[in-house]
Amino acid sequence: MDPAAKNTESISRDHVVCEDFPGLVTITGGKWTTYRSMAEDAVDAAMKSGKLSPANKCSTYNLQLIGADGWDPASFTVLAQQYVRMKRSYGGKVVPGVMDTATAKHLSHAYGTFAERVAVIAQNENLGKRLAHGYPFLEAEVAYCARNEYCESTVDFIARRSRLAFLDTDAAGRAMPRIIQILAAEHNWDKSRQKEELQKAKEFLETFKSSRNAQFHDGKHN
């Protein structure tokens, strides 16, 4: 709640910036998806508090995210036309797979112009298989995120890189062994670390299931 508010109707659904003491600017609330707006408001408040006179206004609105430079909504067509998904079958044989539209669009929207880097891994390192049936996430993404985006754990990937845990806990559970296998190769994990990762990931997914499977005893649900 905004400390300056006079009634509860002004409770913020986003974030609040206030100065409780001279020179102490506080920002509370907010969410990951509005971090730029939060940063701008906090810095503007700090500038005002310190009576500073910046040469220009905040430039965050014009700063592009990594992979945005040169990106085009139709970029996925390049992926679909120029790359294949080399997949290793259960028998160990490597077979080519089509870079279908759904997968190409997913990579393009998730990685921008860096999507081709993921596609190269899928094609050249035989990591083109989908991690879970019905979802576009590829094995190559695990390797890419480990190498370039500081993905250090299984939970990190299923919750924050692919968000598969939020979309389908069962699918995330089925994908975990392969995710751990790829991360182990990237980070040189021993058997003990792999076992630990599996246990932590299972415990993480259980938090979703306990919430989803909560039972109601009101005579209508059980």
PDB file of N, CA, C and O in Angstrom, residues 214-222:
ATOM      1  N   ALA A 214      -5.611 -29.816  -4.374  1.00  0.00           N
ATOM      2  CA  ALA A 214      -6.262 -29.512  -3.097  1.00  0.00           C
ATOM      3  C   ALA A 214      -7.733 -29.934  -3.146  1.00  0.00           C
ATOM      4  O   ALA A 214      -8.431 -29.662  -4.111  1.00  0.00           O
ATOM      5  N   GLN A 215      -8.194 -30.611  -2.100  1.00  0.00           N
ATOM      6  CA  GLN A 215      -9.558 -31.119  -2.086  1.00  0.00           C
ATOM      7  C   GLN A 215     -10.473 -30.196  -1.280  1.00  0.00           C
ATOM      8  O   GLN A 215     -10.043 -29.574  -0.304  1.00  0.00           O
ATOM      9  N   PHE A 216     -11.710 -30.138  -1.714  1.00  0.00           N
ATOM     10  CA  PHE A 216     -12.699 -29.314  -1.043  1.00  0.00           C
ATOM     11  C   PHE A 216     -13.779 -30.220  -0.449  1.00  0.00           C
ATOM     12  O   PHE A 216     -14.249 -31.129  -1.099  1.00  0.00           O
ATOM     13  N   HIS A 217     -14.173 -29.967   0.775  1.00  0.00           N
ATOM     14  CA  HIS A 217     -15.166 -30.792   1.449  1.00  0.00           C
ATOM     15  C   HIS A 217     -16.400 -29.949   1.760  1.00  0.00           C
ATOM     16  O   HIS A 217     -16.775 -29.752   2.902  1.00  0.00           O
ATOM     17  N   ASP A 218     -16.994 -29.421   0.704  1.00  0.00           N
ATOM     18  CA  ASP A 218     -18.181 -28.565   0.889  1.00  0.00           C
ATOM     19  C   ASP A 218     -19.440 -29.263   0.382  1.00  0.00           C
ATOM     20  O   ASP A 218     -20.480 -28.643   0.209  1.00  0.00           O
ATOM     21  N   GLY A 219     -19.330 -30.575   0.126  1.00  0.00           N
ATOM     22  CA  GLY A 219     -20.483 -31.302  -0.354  1.00  0.00           C
ATOM     23  C   GLY A 219     -20.569 -31.340  -1.866  1.00  0.00           C
ATOM     24  O   GLY A 219     -21.354 -32.082  -2.439  1.00  0.00           O
ATOM     25  N   LYS A 220     -19.745 -30.514  -2.541  1.00  0.00           N
ATOM     26  CA  LYS A 220     -19.773 -30.440  -4.005  1.00  0.00           C
ATOM     27  C   LYS A 220     -18.510 -31.010  -4.621  1.00  0.00           C
ATOM     28  O   LYS A 220     -18.512 -31.478  -5.753  1.00  0.00           O
ATOM     29  N   HIS A 221     -17.392 -30.909  -3.895  1.00  0.00           N
ATOM     30  CA  HIS A 221     -16.117 -31.377  -4.434  1.00  0.00           C
ATOM     31  C   HIS A 221     -15.501 -32.356  -3.444  1.00  0.00           C
ATOM     32  O   HIS A 221     -15.680 -32.230  -2.241  1.00  0.00           O
ATOM     33  N   ASN A 222     -14.751 -33.303  -3.972  1.00  0.00           N
ATOM     34  CA  ASN A 222     -14.003 -34.206  -3.083  1.00  0.00           C
ATOM     35  C   ASN A 222     -12.782 -34.735  -3.821  1.00  0.00           C
ATOM     36  O   ASN A 222     -12.637 -34.542  -4.985  1.00  0.00           O
TER      37      ASN A 222
END
